[in-house]
Short mmCIF file of C-alpha atoms and ligand atoms in Angstrom, two decimals:
data_model
loop_
_atom_site.label_atom_id
_atom_site.label_comp_id
_atom_site.label_asym_id
_atom_site.label_seq_id
_atom_site.Cartn_x
_atom_site.Cartn_y
_atom_site.Cartn_z
CA UNK W 1084 100.99 126.07 91.41
CA UNK W 1085 102.92 123.71 89.18
CA UNK W 1086 104.15 124.65 85.72
CA UNK W 1087 104.44 122.44 82.65
CA UNK W 1088 106.63 122.90 79.60
CA UNK W 1089 104.78 123.56 76.37
CA UNK W 1090 107.29 121.32 74.59
CA UNK W 1091 105.93 118.49 76.79
CA UNK W 1092 109.37 116.83 77.22
CA UNK W 1093 110.34 118.18 80.65
CA UNK W 1094 108.95 117.38 84.09
CA UNK W 1095 106.37 119.68 85.67
CA UNK W 1096 107.88 121.99 88.21
CA UNK W 1097 107.25 124.64 90.86
CA UNK W 1098 106.90 128.41 90.39
CA UNK W 1099 110.29 128.87 92.02
CA UNK W 1100 112.01 126.45 89.68
CA UNK W 1101 110.25 127.92 86.63
CA UNK W 1102 111.43 131.41 87.62
CA UNK W 1103 114.99 130.36 88.38
CA UNK W 1104 115.28 128.35 85.14
CA UNK W 1105 113.43 130.86 82.93
CA UNK W 1106 112.85 128.25 80.26
CA UNK W 1107 112.25 124.50 80.63
CA UNK W 1108 115.09 121.99 80.02
CA UNK W 1109 113.38 120.92 76.77
CA UNK W 1110 113.50 124.57 75.58
CA UNK W 1111 109.74 124.92 76.10
CA UNK W 1112 107.99 127.89 77.67
CA UNK W 1113 106.47 127.24 81.06
CA UNK W 1114 102.68 127.46 81.41
CA UNK W 1115 100.50 127.04 84.54
CA UNK W 1116 99.16 123.51 85.02
CA UNK W 1117 95.69 124.91 85.70
CA UNK W 1118 93.80 128.21 85.73
CA UNK W 1119 90.99 128.65 88.26
CA UNK W 1120 88.65 131.53 87.42
CA UNK W 1121 88.05 134.12 90.15
CA UNK W 1122 84.58 134.30 91.70
CA UNK W 1123 81.83 136.31 90.02
CA UNK W 1124 81.42 138.27 93.26
CA UNK W 1125 85.03 139.45 92.91
CA UNK W 1126 84.18 141.06 89.59
CA UNK W 1127 80.82 142.39 90.85
CA UNK W 1128 82.60 144.06 93.76
CA UNK W 1129 85.79 145.10 91.99
CA UNK W 1130 85.20 148.75 92.92
CA UNK W 1131 85.68 147.84 96.57
CA UNK W 1132 89.19 146.49 95.97
CA UNK W 1133 92.41 148.52 95.73
CA UNK W 1134 94.80 147.88 92.84
CA UNK W 1135 97.08 145.99 95.22
CA UNK W 1136 94.21 143.76 96.35
CA UNK W 1137 93.16 143.13 92.74
CA UNK W 1138 96.72 142.23 91.76
CA UNK W 1139 96.98 139.90 94.75
CA UNK W 1140 93.77 138.05 93.82
CA UNK W 1141 94.81 137.81 90.17
CA UNK W 1142 98.28 136.34 90.70
CA UNK W 1143 97.94 134.47 94.00
CA UNK W 1144 97.15 131.02 92.54
CA UNK W 1145 100.14 131.21 90.18
CA UNK W 1146 102.87 132.01 92.71
CA UNK W 1147 101.84 130.54 96.07
CA UNK W 1148 102.96 128.65 98.10
CA UNK W 1149 106.52 129.30 96.79
CA UNK W 1150 105.95 132.97 97.52
CA UNK W 1151 104.00 133.04 100.83
CA UNK W 1152 100.96 135.35 100.87
CA UNK W 1153 102.45 138.03 103.20
CA UNK W 1154 105.61 138.19 101.04
CA UNK W 1155 103.47 138.42 97.90
CA UNK W 1156 101.57 141.37 99.37
CA UNK W 1157 104.84 143.22 100.01
CA UNK W 1158 106.17 142.42 96.51
CA UNK W 1159 102.96 143.74 94.95
CA UNK W 1160 102.97 146.92 97.06
CA UNK W 1161 106.58 147.66 96.07
CA UNK W 1162 105.93 146.82 92.41
CA UNK W 1163 102.83 148.96 91.94
CA UNK W 1164 104.09 152.29 93.28
CA UNK W 1165 102.88 154.39 90.33
CA UNK W 1166 99.71 155.25 88.39
CA UNK W 1167 97.85 153.34 85.64
CA UNK W 1168 95.34 155.92 84.39
CA UNK W 1169 92.79 155.41 81.61
CA UNK W 1170 92.48 158.58 79.51
CA UNK W 1171 89.48 159.23 77.28
CA UNK W 1172 90.31 159.89 73.62
CA UNK W 1173 86.74 160.00 72.26
CA UNK W 1174 83.42 158.30 73.02
CA UNK W 1175 84.56 154.97 71.60
CA UNK W 1176 88.28 154.99 72.36
CA UNK W 1177 90.37 155.36 75.52
CA UNK W 1178 94.01 154.72 76.28
CA UNK W 1179 95.50 152.94 79.27
CA UNK W 1180 98.77 154.69 80.12
CA UNK W 1181 101.37 152.17 81.22
CA UNK W 1182 104.37 154.49 81.21
CA UNK W 1183 104.35 156.06 84.65
CA UNK W 1184 107.04 153.80 86.11
CA UNK W 1185 110.77 154.43 86.50
CA UNK W 1186 111.77 153.58 82.90
CA UNK W 1187 108.52 154.82 81.36
CA UNK W 1188 107.43 151.63 79.59
CA UNK W 1189 104.98 148.90 80.57
CA UNK W 1190 107.86 146.52 81.32
CA UNK W 1191 108.49 148.14 84.70
CA UNK W 1192 105.79 146.13 86.47
CA UNK W 1193 106.99 142.70 85.31
CA UNK W 1194 110.66 143.58 85.83
CA UNK W 1195 110.10 144.85 89.37
CA UNK W 1196 107.87 141.90 90.28
CA UNK W 1197 110.35 139.35 88.95
CA UNK W 1198 113.38 141.05 90.57
CA UNK W 1199 111.66 140.81 93.94
CA UNK W 1200 110.64 137.16 93.45
CA UNK W 1201 114.21 136.27 92.52
CA UNK W 1202 115.52 138.31 95.46
CA UNK W 1203 113.21 136.32 97.77
CA UNK W 1204 114.27 132.95 96.33
CA UNK W 1205 117.93 133.96 96.48
CA UNK W 1206 118.05 135.36 99.99
CA UNK W 1207 119.88 132.39 101.51
CA UNK W 1208 121.66 131.35 98.36
CA UNK W 1209 125.38 131.84 97.96
CA UNK W 1210 125.36 131.03 94.24
CA UNK W 1211 125.01 134.01 91.90
CA UNK W 1212 122.29 134.09 89.22
CA UNK W 1213 122.89 135.54 85.76
CA UNK W 1214 119.82 137.07 84.16
CA UNK W 1215 120.02 137.09 80.36
CA UNK W 1216 117.71 139.50 78.54
CA UNK W 1217 117.11 140.16 74.85
CA UNK W 1218 115.62 143.56 74.15
CA UNK W 1219 114.22 145.43 71.20
CA UNK W 1220 114.17 148.56 73.31
CA UNK W 1221 112.22 148.63 76.56
CA UNK W 1222 112.69 145.33 78.38
CA UNK W 1223 116.43 146.01 78.73
CA UNK W 1224 116.00 149.36 80.48
CA UNK W 1225 113.23 148.09 82.76
CA UNK W 1226 115.19 144.99 83.77
CA UNK W 1227 118.39 147.01 84.30
CA UNK W 1228 116.49 149.39 86.55
CA UNK W 1229 114.53 146.65 88.35
CA UNK W 1230 117.60 144.50 89.06
CA UNK W 1231 120.16 147.25 89.71
CA UNK W 1232 122.17 146.39 92.82
CA UNK W 1233 120.15 143.23 93.59
CA UNK W 1234 122.52 141.05 95.59
CA UNK W 1235 123.74 137.88 93.89
CA UNK W 1236 122.27 138.80 90.49
CA UNK W 1237 124.22 139.72 87.34
CA UNK W 1238 122.23 141.08 84.41
CA UNK W 1239 123.40 140.72 80.80
CA UNK W 1240 121.33 142.62 78.23
CA UNK W 1241 121.57 141.88 74.49
CA UNK W 1242 120.25 144.60 72.16
CA UNK W 1243 120.38 145.06 68.38
CA UNK W 1244 122.96 147.68 67.50
CA UNK W 1245 121.47 150.84 65.98
CA UNK W 1246 117.91 149.55 66.30
CA UNK W 1247 116.79 150.99 69.65
CA UNK W 1248 116.07 154.67 70.32
CA UNK W 1249 118.81 156.88 71.80
CA UNK W 1250 117.01 157.12 75.13
CA UNK W 1251 116.31 153.39 75.30
CA UNK W 1252 120.02 152.80 74.68
CA UNK W 1253 120.97 155.21 77.47
CA UNK W 1254 118.60 153.43 79.85
CA UNK W 1255 120.18 150.07 79.29
CA UNK W 1256 123.88 150.95 78.88
CA UNK W 1257 124.56 153.54 81.57
CA UNK W 1258 123.71 151.93 84.90
CA UNK W 1259 126.83 149.71 85.16
CA UNK W 1260 127.28 147.97 88.59
CA UNK W 1261 125.76 144.49 88.08
CA UNK W 1262 124.41 145.37 84.59
CA UNK W 1263 126.36 144.52 81.39
CA UNK W 1264 125.06 145.65 77.99
CA UNK W 1265 125.97 143.70 74.84
CA UNK W 1266 125.45 145.47 71.53
CA UNK W 1267 124.67 142.80 68.95
CA UNK W 1268 125.37 143.13 65.26
CA UNK W 1269 121.92 141.85 64.22
CA UNK W 1270 118.20 142.20 64.89
CA UNK W 1271 116.15 141.50 68.03
CA UNK W 1272 115.44 137.92 66.95
CA UNK W 1273 119.19 137.23 66.81
CA UNK W 1274 119.46 138.46 70.41
CA UNK W 1275 116.51 136.30 71.49
CA UNK W 1276 117.93 133.24 69.71
CA UNK W 1277 121.32 133.69 71.40
CA UNK W 1278 119.65 133.92 74.81
CA UNK W 1279 117.60 130.77 74.22
CA UNK W 1280 120.69 128.93 72.96
CA UNK W 1281 122.66 129.87 76.07
CA UNK W 1282 120.09 128.11 78.27
CA UNK W 1283 120.76 124.84 76.45
CA UNK W 1284 124.55 125.16 76.48
CA UNK W 1285 126.13 122.92 79.09
CA UNK W 1286 129.47 124.74 78.87
CA UNK W 1287 127.58 127.65 80.40
CA UNK W 1288 124.92 125.98 82.52
CA UNK W 1289 127.55 123.81 84.25
CA UNK W 1290 129.36 126.95 85.40
CA UNK W 1291 126.58 129.44 86.11
CA UNK W 1292 122.90 129.62 87.01
CA UNK W 1293 121.23 131.31 84.03
CA UNK W 1294 117.70 132.68 83.90
CA UNK W 1295 115.71 134.99 81.64
CA UNK W 1296 113.89 138.25 82.38
CA UNK W 1297 112.04 138.31 79.08
CA UNK W 1298 108.37 137.48 79.04
CA UNK W 1299 109.34 133.83 78.55
CA UNK W 1300 109.91 133.93 82.33
CA UNK W 1301 106.55 133.44 84.09
CA UNK W 1302 107.45 135.96 86.83
CA UNK W 1303 108.01 138.66 84.17
CA UNK W 1304 104.99 137.69 82.10
CA UNK W 1305 102.12 137.02 84.52
CA UNK W 1306 102.11 140.39 86.39
CA UNK W 1307 101.22 141.99 83.05
CA UNK W 1308 97.71 140.62 83.68
CA UNK W 1309 97.22 143.39 86.24
CA UNK W 1310 96.85 146.13 83.59
CA UNK W 1311 93.69 144.64 82.14
CA UNK W 1312 92.06 144.42 85.58
CA UNK W 1313 93.03 148.03 86.36
CA UNK W 1314 91.50 149.29 83.09
CA UNK W 1315 88.35 147.25 83.70
CA UNK W 1316 87.96 148.73 87.17
CA UNK W 1317 88.14 152.23 85.71
CA UNK W 1318 85.77 151.60 82.79
CA UNK W 1319 83.23 148.91 83.60
CA UNK W 1320 80.54 151.24 84.93
CA UNK W 1321 80.54 153.31 81.73
CA UNK W 1322 81.14 150.64 79.09
CA UNK W 1323 79.71 147.15 78.71
CA UNK W 1324 81.83 145.59 75.98
CA UNK W 1325 85.49 146.43 76.50
CA UNK W 1326 88.01 145.61 73.78
CA UNK W 1327 91.78 145.90 74.23
CA UNK W 1328 94.03 146.89 71.37
CA UNK W 1329 97.52 145.80 72.37
CA UNK W 1330 100.57 146.99 70.41
CA UNK W 1331 102.31 143.66 70.01
CA UNK W 1332 105.83 142.38 69.34
CA UNK W 1333 106.76 139.35 71.41
CA UNK W 1334 103.03 138.94 72.30
CA UNK W 1335 103.66 138.64 76.06
CA UNK W 1336 101.40 141.54 76.95
CA UNK W 1337 98.36 140.48 74.94
CA UNK W 1338 98.86 136.91 76.12
CA UNK W 1339 98.79 138.17 79.73
CA UNK W 1340 95.48 139.89 78.87
CA UNK W 1341 94.18 136.55 77.62
CA UNK W 1342 95.18 134.99 80.96
CA UNK W 1343 93.17 137.72 82.72
CA UNK W 1344 90.22 136.76 80.50
CA UNK W 1345 90.71 133.11 81.50
CA UNK W 1346 90.44 134.25 85.12
CA UNK W 1347 86.99 135.57 84.26
CA UNK W 1348 87.74 139.23 83.51
CA UNK W 1349 84.96 140.31 81.13
CA UNK W 1350 87.01 141.25 78.06
CA UNK W 1351 84.89 141.36 74.92
CA UNK W 1352 87.70 141.01 72.35
CA UNK W 1353 91.42 141.54 71.72
CA UNK W 1354 93.10 143.37 68.89
CA UNK W 1355 96.76 142.59 68.25
CA UNK W 1356 98.08 145.77 66.66
CA UNK W 1357 101.24 145.24 64.67
CA UNK W 1358 103.70 147.31 62.73
CA UNK W 1359 105.04 145.72 59.55
CA UNK W 1360 106.30 142.78 61.60
CA UNK W 1361 103.00 141.03 61.13
CA UNK W 1362 103.41 137.27 61.50
CA UNK W 1363 100.26 136.99 63.63
CA UNK W 1364 98.15 139.29 61.43
CA UNK W 1365 99.05 137.02 58.52
CA UNK W 1366 98.35 133.88 60.54
CA UNK W 1367 94.80 135.04 61.27
CA UNK W 1368 94.26 135.60 57.55
CA UNK W 1369 96.00 132.53 56.13
CA UNK W 1370 96.10 130.11 59.08
CA UNK W 1371 99.82 129.72 58.29
CA UNK W 1372 102.27 130.68 61.04
CA UNK W 1373 105.43 131.75 59.29
CA UNK W 1374 108.05 133.56 61.39
CA UNK W 1375 110.24 135.79 59.26
CA UNK W 1376 113.20 138.12 59.77
CA UNK W 1377 112.12 141.32 61.49
CA UNK W 1378 112.16 144.65 59.67
CA UNK W 1379 113.11 147.95 61.28
CA UNK W 1380 110.27 150.38 62.04
CA UNK W 1381 109.65 153.54 64.07
CA UNK W 1382 107.82 151.43 66.67
CA UNK W 1383 111.08 149.57 67.19
CA UNK W 1384 110.20 147.68 70.38
CA UNK W 1385 107.70 145.68 68.28
CA UNK W 1386 110.25 144.68 65.65
CA UNK W 1387 109.94 140.98 66.36
CA UNK W 1388 109.79 138.36 63.60
CA UNK W 1389 109.24 135.28 65.74
CA UNK W 1390 107.10 136.15 68.79
CA UNK W 1391 107.99 133.93 71.74
CA UNK W 1392 104.55 133.95 73.31
CA UNK W 1393 102.54 132.82 70.30
CA UNK W 1394 102.82 129.25 71.59
CA UNK W 1395 101.20 130.30 74.89
CA UNK W 1396 98.35 131.94 72.96
CA UNK W 1397 97.84 128.71 71.02
CA UNK W 1398 97.75 126.85 74.33
CA UNK W 1399 95.13 129.20 75.82
CA UNK W 1400 92.86 128.62 72.82
CA UNK W 1401 93.70 124.89 72.74
CA UNK W 1402 95.17 125.19 69.24
CA UNK W 1403 91.67 125.88 67.93
CA UNK W 1404 91.96 128.44 65.14
CA UNK W 1405 88.26 129.37 65.12
CA UNK W 1406 88.20 129.87 68.88
CA UNK W 1407 91.27 132.13 68.66
CA UNK W 1408 89.82 134.05 65.73
CA UNK W 1409 86.58 134.74 67.56
CA UNK W 1410 88.58 136.38 70.38
CA UNK W 1411 91.37 138.06 68.47
CA UNK W 1412 91.60 140.40 65.50
CA UNK W 1413 94.91 141.66 64.19
CA UNK W 1414 95.92 144.53 61.93
CA UNK W 1415 99.27 145.68 60.62
CA UNK W 1416 100.29 149.28 59.96
CA UNK W 1417 103.12 151.02 58.13
CA UNK W 1418 105.38 153.72 59.55
CA UNK W 1419 103.52 156.30 57.46
CA UNK W 1420 100.21 155.16 59.02
CA UNK W 1421 101.86 155.44 62.45
CA UNK W 1422 103.12 158.99 61.83
CA UNK W 1423 99.63 160.00 60.61
CA UNK W 1424 98.10 158.48 63.76
CA UNK W 1425 100.53 160.41 65.99
CA UNK W 1426 99.53 163.59 64.18
CA UNK W 1427 95.79 162.83 64.33
CA UNK W 1428 95.87 162.03 68.05
CA UNK W 1429 97.63 165.31 68.72
CA UNK W 1430 95.62 167.52 66.35
CA UNK W 1431 92.15 166.09 66.99
CA UNK W 1432 92.42 165.04 70.64
CA UNK W 1433 95.45 166.98 72.03
CA UNK W 1434 96.99 163.64 72.96
CA UNK W 1435 100.71 163.04 72.54
CA UNK W 1436 101.20 159.32 71.99
CA UNK W 1437 104.32 157.28 71.33
CA UNK W 1438 104.67 155.26 68.09
CA UNK W 1439 103.66 151.97 69.77
CA UNK W 1440 100.54 153.50 71.30
CA UNK W 1441 99.78 155.07 67.92
CA UNK W 1442 99.77 151.59 66.35
CA UNK W 1443 97.38 150.52 69.13
CA UNK W 1444 95.13 153.49 68.34
CA UNK W 1445 95.05 152.47 64.67
CA UNK W 1446 94.09 148.95 65.78
CA UNK W 1447 91.10 150.38 67.70
CA UNK W 1448 90.02 152.39 64.68
CA UNK W 1449 90.32 149.41 62.33
CA UNK W 1450 88.32 147.20 64.70
CA UNK W 1451 85.58 149.78 65.26
CA UNK W 1452 85.31 150.34 61.52
CA UNK W 1453 84.01 146.78 61.22
CA UNK W 1454 80.82 148.15 62.85
CA UNK W 1455 81.36 146.76 66.36
CA UNK W 1456 79.51 148.55 69.15
CA UNK W 1457 82.21 148.39 71.82
CA UNK W 1458 84.62 150.57 73.73
CA UNK W 1459 88.20 150.08 72.61
CA UNK W 1460 91.15 150.72 74.92
CA UNK W 1461 94.60 150.93 73.35
CA UNK W 1462 97.55 150.34 75.60
CA UNK W 1463 99.96 153.28 75.64
CA UNK W 1464 102.99 151.14 76.32
CA UNK W 1465 105.77 153.73 76.50
CA UNK W 1466 106.20 157.44 77.10
CA UNK W 1467 106.47 159.51 73.88
CA UNK W 1468 109.78 161.08 74.90
CA UNK W 1469 111.47 157.68 74.59
CA UNK W 1470 111.04 158.23 70.83
CA UNK W 1471 111.68 161.95 70.84
CA UNK W 1472 112.78 162.52 67.23
CA UNK W 1473 109.92 160.52 65.71
CA UNK W 1474 107.22 162.05 67.88
CA UNK W 1475 108.39 165.67 67.66
CA UNK W 1476 108.69 165.40 63.87
CA UNK W 1477 105.21 163.87 63.55
CA UNK W 1478 103.40 166.44 65.69
CA UNK W 1479 105.69 169.33 64.77
CA UNK W 1480 106.15 170.37 68.38
CA UNK W 1481 108.86 170.17 71.06
CA UNK W 1482 107.89 168.06 74.06
CA UNK W 1483 109.19 168.38 77.63
CA UNK W 1484 111.33 165.63 79.09
CA UNK W 1485 110.06 164.00 82.29
CA UNK W 1486 112.59 163.64 85.14
CA UNK W 1487 113.05 159.88 84.53
CA UNK W 1488 114.28 160.60 80.98
CA UNK W 1489 116.21 163.76 81.89
CA UNK W 1490 118.16 161.69 84.43
CA UNK W 1491 119.77 159.44 81.78
CA UNK W 1492 120.36 161.96 78.98
CA UNK W 1493 123.93 162.91 79.88
CA UNK W 1494 125.08 159.55 81.20
CA UNK W 1495 127.88 157.75 79.46
CA UNK W 1496 127.12 154.63 77.40
CA UNK W 1497 129.12 151.49 78.19
CA UNK W 1498 128.60 148.40 76.05
CA UNK W 1499 130.46 145.45 74.56
CA UNK W 1500 130.01 144.76 70.83
CA UNK W 1501 129.37 141.16 69.84
CA UNK W 1502 128.52 139.43 66.56
CA UNK W 1503 128.18 135.69 67.17
CA UNK W 1504 126.92 133.30 69.83
CA UNK W 1505 130.56 132.39 70.54
CA UNK W 1506 131.19 136.06 71.43
CA UNK W 1507 128.33 135.90 73.95
CA UNK W 1508 129.80 132.74 75.45
CA UNK W 1509 133.22 134.33 75.79
CA UNK W 1510 131.77 137.35 77.59
CA UNK W 1511 129.73 135.17 79.94
CA UNK W 1512 132.63 132.87 80.77
CA UNK W 1513 135.24 135.62 81.16
CA UNK W 1514 133.23 138.37 82.78
CA UNK W 1515 130.58 136.56 84.74
CA UNK W 1516 131.56 132.90 85.17
C1 PLP O 826 106.65 150.22 73.99
C2 PLP O 826 106.33 148.81 73.65
N1 PLP O 826 105.15 148.54 73.09
C3 PLP O 826 104.82 147.28 72.75
C4 PLP O 826 105.69 146.24 72.94
C5 PLP O 826 105.26 144.85 72.53
O1 PLP O 826 104.90 144.11 73.67
P1 PLP O 826 104.93 142.53 73.62
O2 PLP O 826 106.33 142.12 73.31
O3 PLP O 826 104.49 142.10 74.97
O4 PLP O 826 104.00 142.12 72.54
C6 PLP O 826 106.93 146.47 73.52
C7 PLP O 826 107.92 145.39 73.79
O5 PLP O 826 107.67 144.38 74.27
C8 PLP O 826 107.25 147.78 73.92
O6 PLP O 826 108.40 148.05 74.51
N1 LIG O 827 109.59 144.60 73.02
C1 LIG O 827 110.49 143.99 73.92
C2 LIG O 827 111.01 142.72 73.34
C3 LIG O 827 111.11 141.67 74.38
O1 LIG O 827 109.84 141.42 74.89
P1 LIG O 827 109.62 140.62 76.24
O2 LIG O 827 108.31 141.12 76.78
O3 LIG O 827 109.59 139.19 75.87
O4 LIG O 827 110.72 140.91 77.18
C4 LIG O 827 111.54 145.01 74.34
O5 LIG O 827 111.21 146.17 74.39
O6 LIG O 827 112.66 144.66 74.64
#
């Protein structure tokens, strides 16, 4: 598969080159040159396929021949070594739990998949690669875990100081080895802007090979398609019209769902569930796309004011507003709404959600209230204990820590504080270059 830049000013390139570069030379996001739907018989017989086989069919066209089929099978088997259960909430709503991986957020799949692709591409390479990551909470931990100890790879994580949960901060600042954490005096969008600027900076790119492990990187983004297939396999016999409510920030996850739909997965509709960072909700109402500075919320990983993947969504729907609107609804909720939802899920359904999942649940409710006869699945994107204070206060109950979280609690944080892009450059040139 070849990839093209959505800024249209860079040459088309291979999967390998798109992964190693992260972003195109013209600053555009890479997008597959073509999408070939899977056969109808694949969907008719989906029950006969294992998750690994489904994932293989879904991603094969996007990564071969750069990743040969036998290597891809191994990468998928190693990536998908945990559960993806759908849990019933009530007759009209279920949740797809995506937090059973090592760092307990949905980012584990993409991070592990990308780390292995890069490891494969790098096996005979003597030059080191520096992976730059901006995080609003979960990507950093997942990438740190996925890339820990990978030969020839340095990881530099930028996170907004004071704006990630205590446990998220532990996950991204305590691993050390080839992982460096930079605590930025700013918001997530500042971190993301610095990362994107670094890719265009010849002072850096002439001295080091930089790539990204955010969803801008196709190897981090595309494996997120798998979730939608796994939910469909679990639900399709019981429910005809399946709707996904995706708690959204950088819009990589929902955009991966839209790619799954392009492959032919029968998804009835998408709901982009937002906290008060609601650029896309407003776009669908006003048709004006106006990125704005992010505001801090209790669903902090979605505190994004300028979602990177919106351009890919526009591409999927060919910049046709009506076509997008017929496939996507979007709602925005306050922190008070989110706390109420956490309480309601616990009191009425004995389900302990995290604040991001709670926003997804509210999205399902809002969509179903429009009178739609469908089954809505909200993605439970992180484990509730990652947001311990918020969740325990909302449900008025202590919750047990799983071993993955327990393991980081007493580890010592190590980070470097930075304020400006020049600070980032200095760190990269002095520590890594
Ligand atoms: C727990 C959680 N939920 C939702 C999101 C939003 O996902 P996306 O950025 O793909 O829209 C994130 C961060 O990406 C997250 O960490
Ligand atoms: N919510 C993310 C922000 C970055 O999203 P990504 O999918 O583009 O990596 C986070 O938790 O860091």
